[in-house]
Protein backbone atom coordinates (compact mmCIF):
# COMPACT_ATOMS: atom_id res chain seq x y z
CA MET A 1 -194.44 114.30 -57.28
CA ASN A 2 -191.25 116.25 -57.94
CA ASP A 3 -188.32 114.10 -59.08
CA TRP A 4 -186.12 115.73 -56.40
CA LEU A 5 -188.58 115.05 -53.58
CA GLU A 6 -189.21 111.54 -52.27
CA VAL A 7 -192.12 110.63 -50.01
CA TRP A 8 -192.65 107.11 -48.71
CA ARG A 9 -195.93 106.81 -46.82
CA GLY A 10 -196.46 104.51 -43.87
CA ASP A 11 -199.18 104.45 -41.24
CA ALA A 12 -197.12 104.39 -38.02
CA PRO A 13 -197.10 107.68 -36.05
CA LEU A 14 -193.54 108.48 -37.19
CA ILE A 15 -192.11 110.68 -39.94
CA VAL A 16 -188.41 110.53 -40.77
CA SER A 17 -187.29 113.75 -42.44
CA ILE A 18 -184.02 113.59 -44.39
CA PRO A 19 -183.27 117.11 -45.60
CA HIS A 20 -179.52 117.06 -46.26
CA SER A 21 -178.47 113.77 -47.87
CA GLY A 22 -179.05 114.95 -51.45
CA SER A 23 -176.38 115.90 -53.96
CA TYR A 24 -178.41 117.08 -56.98
CA ILE A 25 -177.50 120.57 -58.20
CA PRO A 26 -179.23 121.94 -61.34
CA ASP A 27 -176.84 122.75 -64.18
CA GLU A 28 -177.70 126.45 -64.15
CA ILE A 29 -176.43 126.66 -60.57
CA GLU A 30 -173.55 124.21 -60.77
CA LYS A 31 -171.84 126.13 -63.59
CA ARG A 32 -171.55 129.15 -61.26
CA LEU A 33 -169.79 127.23 -58.49
CA VAL A 34 -166.09 127.21 -57.67
CA SER A 35 -166.11 123.43 -57.34
CA PRO A 36 -168.90 120.83 -57.63
CA TRP A 37 -167.11 118.76 -54.98
CA LEU A 38 -167.02 121.66 -52.50
CA ALA A 39 -170.71 122.23 -53.15
CA ARG A 40 -171.47 118.64 -52.10
CA LYS A 41 -168.87 118.35 -49.36
CA ASP A 42 -171.25 119.13 -46.49
CA ALA A 43 -173.99 116.67 -47.44
CA ASP A 44 -175.23 114.27 -44.76
CA TRP A 45 -173.64 111.41 -46.63
CA TRP A 46 -175.53 108.11 -46.96
CA VAL A 47 -178.15 108.98 -44.34
CA GLU A 48 -180.90 107.74 -46.64
CA ARG A 49 -179.17 104.35 -46.77
CA LEU A 50 -178.54 104.34 -43.04
CA TYR A 51 -182.28 104.67 -42.35
CA ASN A 52 -183.65 102.63 -45.24
CA PHE A 53 -185.17 100.17 -42.76
CA ALA A 54 -187.62 102.82 -41.51
CA ASP A 55 -190.41 101.66 -43.82
CA ASP A 56 -190.27 98.25 -42.12
CA LEU A 57 -191.44 100.02 -38.97
CA GLY A 58 -194.30 101.66 -40.85
CA ALA A 59 -192.61 105.06 -40.81
CA THR A 60 -193.20 107.76 -43.39
CA THR A 61 -190.05 109.17 -44.98
CA VAL A 62 -189.71 112.61 -46.58
CA ARG A 63 -186.40 113.26 -48.33
CA THR A 64 -185.01 115.76 -50.80
CA CYS A 65 -182.40 114.66 -53.33
CA LEU A 66 -181.41 118.32 -53.70
CA SER A 67 -178.04 119.49 -52.40
CA ARG A 68 -178.20 121.86 -49.45
CA THR A 69 -176.03 124.22 -51.53
CA VAL A 70 -179.09 124.95 -53.69
CA ILE A 71 -181.29 125.67 -50.68
CA ASP A 72 -181.21 124.40 -47.13
CA VAL A 73 -184.71 123.26 -46.21
CA ASN A 74 -183.66 123.10 -42.54
CA ARG A 75 -182.99 126.84 -42.23
CA ASP A 76 -185.39 129.62 -41.28
CA PRO A 77 -186.89 130.82 -44.59
CA SER A 78 -186.59 134.42 -43.37
CA GLY A 79 -182.81 133.99 -43.37
CA ALA A 80 -182.53 134.46 -39.60
CA SER A 81 -179.70 132.50 -37.96
CA LEU A 82 -180.63 129.48 -35.88
CA TYR A 83 -177.54 130.02 -33.75
CA PRO A 84 -176.96 133.78 -33.40
CA GLY A 85 -173.33 134.64 -32.81
CA MET A 86 -172.11 131.20 -33.92
CA ALA A 87 -170.79 130.08 -37.29
CA THR A 88 -173.42 128.38 -39.43
CA THR A 89 -174.48 128.20 -43.06
CA ALA A 90 -177.28 130.20 -44.64
CA LEU A 91 -180.60 129.40 -46.31
CA CYS A 92 -178.75 129.49 -49.64
CA PRO A 93 -175.16 128.86 -48.51
CA THR A 94 -172.30 130.79 -50.06
CA ASP A 95 -169.56 128.97 -48.13
CA THR A 96 -168.86 125.51 -46.72
CA PHE A 97 -168.69 124.42 -43.09
CA ASP A 98 -164.96 125.18 -43.33
CA GLY A 99 -165.51 128.69 -44.70
CA GLU A 100 -164.56 127.91 -48.32
CA ARG A 101 -166.29 130.01 -50.97
CA LEU A 102 -168.86 128.13 -53.04
CA TYR A 103 -169.54 130.62 -55.85
CA ALA A 104 -167.29 132.29 -58.38
CA ASP A 105 -166.93 136.06 -58.10
CA GLY A 106 -170.24 137.82 -58.65
CA GLN A 107 -172.20 134.58 -59.01
CA GLU A 108 -173.78 134.36 -55.54
CA PRO A 109 -177.60 134.26 -55.50
CA ASP A 110 -179.26 137.63 -54.88
CA GLU A 111 -182.47 138.19 -52.91
CA ALA A 112 -184.69 137.62 -55.95
CA GLU A 113 -183.02 134.32 -56.75
CA ILE A 114 -183.21 133.18 -53.13
CA ALA A 115 -186.95 133.96 -53.13
CA ALA A 116 -187.36 131.95 -56.34
CA ARG A 117 -185.47 129.00 -54.84
CA ARG A 118 -187.70 129.15 -51.77
CA GLU A 119 -190.79 128.89 -53.94
CA ARG A 120 -189.40 126.20 -56.23
CA TRP A 121 -187.81 123.89 -53.64
CA PHE A 122 -188.24 124.98 -50.02
CA ALA A 123 -192.02 125.36 -50.10
CA PRO A 124 -192.76 121.94 -51.66
CA TYR A 125 -190.59 120.12 -49.13
CA HIS A 126 -192.44 121.71 -46.26
CA ALA A 127 -195.82 121.24 -47.92
CA ALA A 128 -195.01 117.52 -48.07
CA LEU A 129 -193.95 117.46 -44.41
CA ARG A 130 -197.07 119.32 -43.32
CA ALA A 131 -199.34 117.02 -45.32
CA GLU A 132 -197.83 113.91 -43.73
CA ILE A 133 -197.96 115.41 -40.23
CA ASP A 134 -201.64 116.27 -40.70
CA ARG A 135 -202.44 112.83 -42.15
CA LEU A 136 -200.80 110.90 -39.32
CA LEU A 137 -202.06 113.26 -36.64
CA ALA A 138 -205.60 112.56 -37.83
CA LEU A 139 -204.92 108.82 -37.61
CA HIS A 140 -203.18 108.73 -34.23
CA GLY A 141 -203.67 111.99 -32.37
CA LYS A 142 -199.91 112.10 -31.77
CA VAL A 143 -196.94 111.94 -34.12
CA VAL A 144 -193.16 112.05 -33.91
CA LEU A 145 -191.22 114.02 -36.52
CA TYR A 146 -187.66 112.70 -36.46
CA ASP A 147 -185.18 114.87 -38.36
CA ALA A 148 -182.20 112.75 -39.47
CA HIS A 149 -178.75 114.29 -39.98
CA SER A 150 -175.04 113.56 -39.89
CA ILE A 151 -171.83 115.59 -39.93
CA ARG A 152 -168.09 115.06 -39.83
CA SER A 153 -166.84 114.39 -36.30
CA ARG A 154 -164.55 117.43 -36.55
CA ALA A 155 -165.53 120.76 -38.07
CA PRO A 156 -163.44 123.38 -36.21
CA ARG A 157 -165.31 126.38 -37.61
CA LEU A 158 -168.58 125.02 -36.22
CA PHE A 159 -167.54 123.37 -32.95
CA PRO A 160 -164.37 122.61 -30.97
CA GLY A 161 -162.90 119.13 -30.64
CA GLU A 162 -164.69 115.94 -31.56
CA LEU A 163 -168.48 115.74 -31.67
CA PRO A 164 -170.23 112.99 -29.68
CA VAL A 165 -171.58 110.19 -31.88
CA PHE A 166 -175.21 110.90 -30.96
CA ASN A 167 -176.39 114.52 -30.79
CA ILE A 168 -180.04 114.81 -29.86
CA GLY A 169 -181.80 118.13 -30.42
CA THR A 170 -185.08 119.16 -28.80
CA ASN A 171 -184.83 122.97 -28.93
CA SER A 172 -183.92 122.90 -25.24
CA GLY A 173 -186.90 120.71 -24.41
CA LYS A 174 -189.48 122.79 -26.28
CA SER A 175 -190.04 120.64 -29.38
CA CYS A 176 -191.08 117.33 -27.77
CA ASP A 177 -192.21 115.69 -24.56
CA GLN A 178 -189.47 114.80 -22.10
CA ALA A 179 -190.64 111.17 -22.19
CA LEU A 180 -189.69 110.97 -25.87
CA THR A 181 -186.31 112.56 -25.20
CA ALA A 182 -185.66 110.06 -22.40
CA ALA A 183 -186.61 107.10 -24.59
CA VAL A 184 -184.29 108.21 -27.40
CA GLU A 185 -181.49 108.92 -24.92
CA ALA A 186 -181.87 105.44 -23.42
CA ALA A 187 -181.55 103.78 -26.82
CA CYS A 188 -178.39 105.79 -27.57
CA GLU A 189 -176.86 105.24 -24.13
CA ALA A 190 -177.25 101.47 -24.55
CA SER A 191 -174.78 101.66 -27.46
CA GLY A 192 -171.96 102.79 -25.14
CA GLN A 193 -171.11 105.59 -27.58
CA PRO A 194 -170.82 109.24 -26.46
CA MET A 195 -174.00 111.27 -26.69
CA VAL A 196 -175.40 114.65 -25.72
CA THR A 197 -178.81 116.30 -25.73
CA ASP A 198 -179.15 119.94 -26.81
CA GLY A 199 -175.41 120.44 -27.07
CA ARG A 200 -173.99 122.18 -30.14
CA PHE A 201 -176.99 121.05 -32.18
CA LYS A 202 -180.35 121.84 -30.57
CA GLY A 203 -182.41 121.17 -33.69
CA GLY A 204 -182.74 123.11 -36.91
CA TRP A 205 -185.72 124.96 -38.33
CA ILE A 206 -187.66 121.74 -38.97
CA THR A 207 -187.47 120.69 -35.33
CA ARG A 208 -188.17 124.17 -34.00
CA HIS A 209 -190.94 125.04 -36.44
CA TYR A 210 -192.99 121.85 -36.30
CA GLY A 211 -192.42 120.74 -32.72
CA LYS A 212 -195.68 121.53 -30.92
CA PRO A 213 -196.02 118.98 -28.12
CA GLU A 214 -199.20 120.63 -26.88
CA ARG A 215 -200.78 119.80 -30.25
CA GLY A 216 -199.46 116.25 -30.36
CA ILE A 217 -196.54 117.00 -32.72
CA HIS A 218 -193.24 115.93 -31.15
CA ALA A 219 -190.15 116.88 -33.16
CA ILE A 220 -186.65 115.66 -32.39
CA GLN A 221 -183.39 115.96 -34.32
CA MET A 222 -180.62 113.38 -34.46
CA GLU A 223 -177.23 114.63 -35.62
CA LEU A 224 -174.84 111.69 -35.97
CA ALA A 225 -171.08 112.03 -36.05
CA CYS A 226 -170.08 110.29 -39.27
CA ARG A 227 -167.51 108.07 -37.58
CA GLY A 228 -170.41 106.10 -36.15
CA TYR A 229 -171.15 104.54 -39.55
CA ILE A 230 -168.47 105.54 -42.11
CA ASP A 231 -164.80 106.53 -41.98
CA ASP A 232 -164.21 110.17 -41.13
CA PRO A 233 -161.78 111.96 -43.49
CA SER A 234 -158.30 112.14 -42.01
CA PRO A 235 -156.10 114.06 -41.82
CA ARG A 236 -157.10 116.24 -44.79
CA ILE A 237 -160.45 116.37 -46.55
CA THR A 238 -159.92 115.90 -50.28
CA PRO A 239 -162.03 114.72 -53.21
CA GLN A 240 -160.17 111.42 -52.87
CA SER A 241 -160.93 110.97 -49.16
CA TRP A 242 -164.45 112.36 -48.93
CA PRO A 243 -167.14 111.20 -48.94
CA SER A 244 -166.10 107.86 -47.50
CA PRO A 245 -167.88 104.91 -49.11
CA TYR A 246 -170.85 103.37 -47.39
CA ARG A 247 -169.96 99.91 -46.12
CA PRO A 248 -172.93 97.93 -44.80
CA GLN A 249 -170.79 95.95 -42.35
CA LYS A 250 -169.41 99.10 -40.70
CA ALA A 251 -172.86 100.71 -40.64
CA ALA A 252 -174.63 97.67 -39.16
CA PRO A 253 -174.07 98.50 -35.45
CA MET A 254 -175.28 102.05 -35.98
CA ARG A 255 -178.36 100.82 -37.85
CA SER A 256 -179.15 98.53 -34.94
CA VAL A 257 -179.07 101.44 -32.49
CA LEU A 258 -181.11 103.64 -34.81
CA GLY A 259 -183.63 100.83 -35.15
CA ASP A 260 -184.08 100.96 -31.36
CA VAL A 261 -184.32 104.76 -31.52
CA LEU A 262 -187.08 104.72 -34.13
CA LYS A 263 -188.94 101.91 -32.32
CA ALA A 264 -188.85 104.07 -29.20
CA CYS A 265 -190.37 106.93 -31.22
CA VAL A 266 -193.17 104.70 -32.52
CA ASP A 267 -193.86 103.28 -29.06
CA PHE A 268 -194.01 106.77 -27.59
CA ALA A 269 -196.63 107.93 -30.11
CA THR A 270 -198.71 104.72 -30.18
CA PRO A 271 -201.70 104.86 -27.84
CA ALA A 272 -201.70 102.23 -25.13
CA PRO A 273 -204.38 99.55 -25.64
CA PRO A 274 -207.44 99.85 -23.39
CA PRO A 275 -207.28 97.76 -20.20
């Protein structure tokens, strides 16, 4: 197994994909960057810790330790935008969510380098996801692929105002059965925190590519506003204020809700016992 790719195998019909919580940047790329901190600024901070109870539910976890600055495994590998006409970052980003340049002059990756990064890092992540989907589909006949993300509550270049705490993405209902969406919504609504389904975030390439409800593969994305489990940076984002430290006590209520969310996913995909 690659040292940047982590796979924890369980036998429940649930896969938790964590594509953006990594911060590893190879030296040959990092030396070309304007700032190592900027290059890690947009990570989904501490998401792997937030969901580290998933194995207790029998879930399989697939996570990359690689920074999304190297390659974003949740983008269309063709380079096509997931949100045409809206600000977003690329397969191999050259700027941050706030529009700050990542690379020094003339150091951005060209098409050949992007293709090499796809082969070296993108392809193995998706080979691992596909292998686990196929394994669990053979066991259960139905599987939920849950794509776990987080983002700062405010990112003006990407969306106006403050993001709801829970942002559920189903590719406008195409990536999973409505019964799964309803079960996840119910678990989030019980928290009393603001939520939305298929708002600004409808699901990235992972959700859209793998979600095939007619084949028993139900993909759903959860984008959390960071304030739900850590302190959002305020008023300015600096190396001193971001990322906020992970504090188990602050994260505990969020983990409780997410526990109910993942249980709902398992229940949805587990066949009912015969009468």
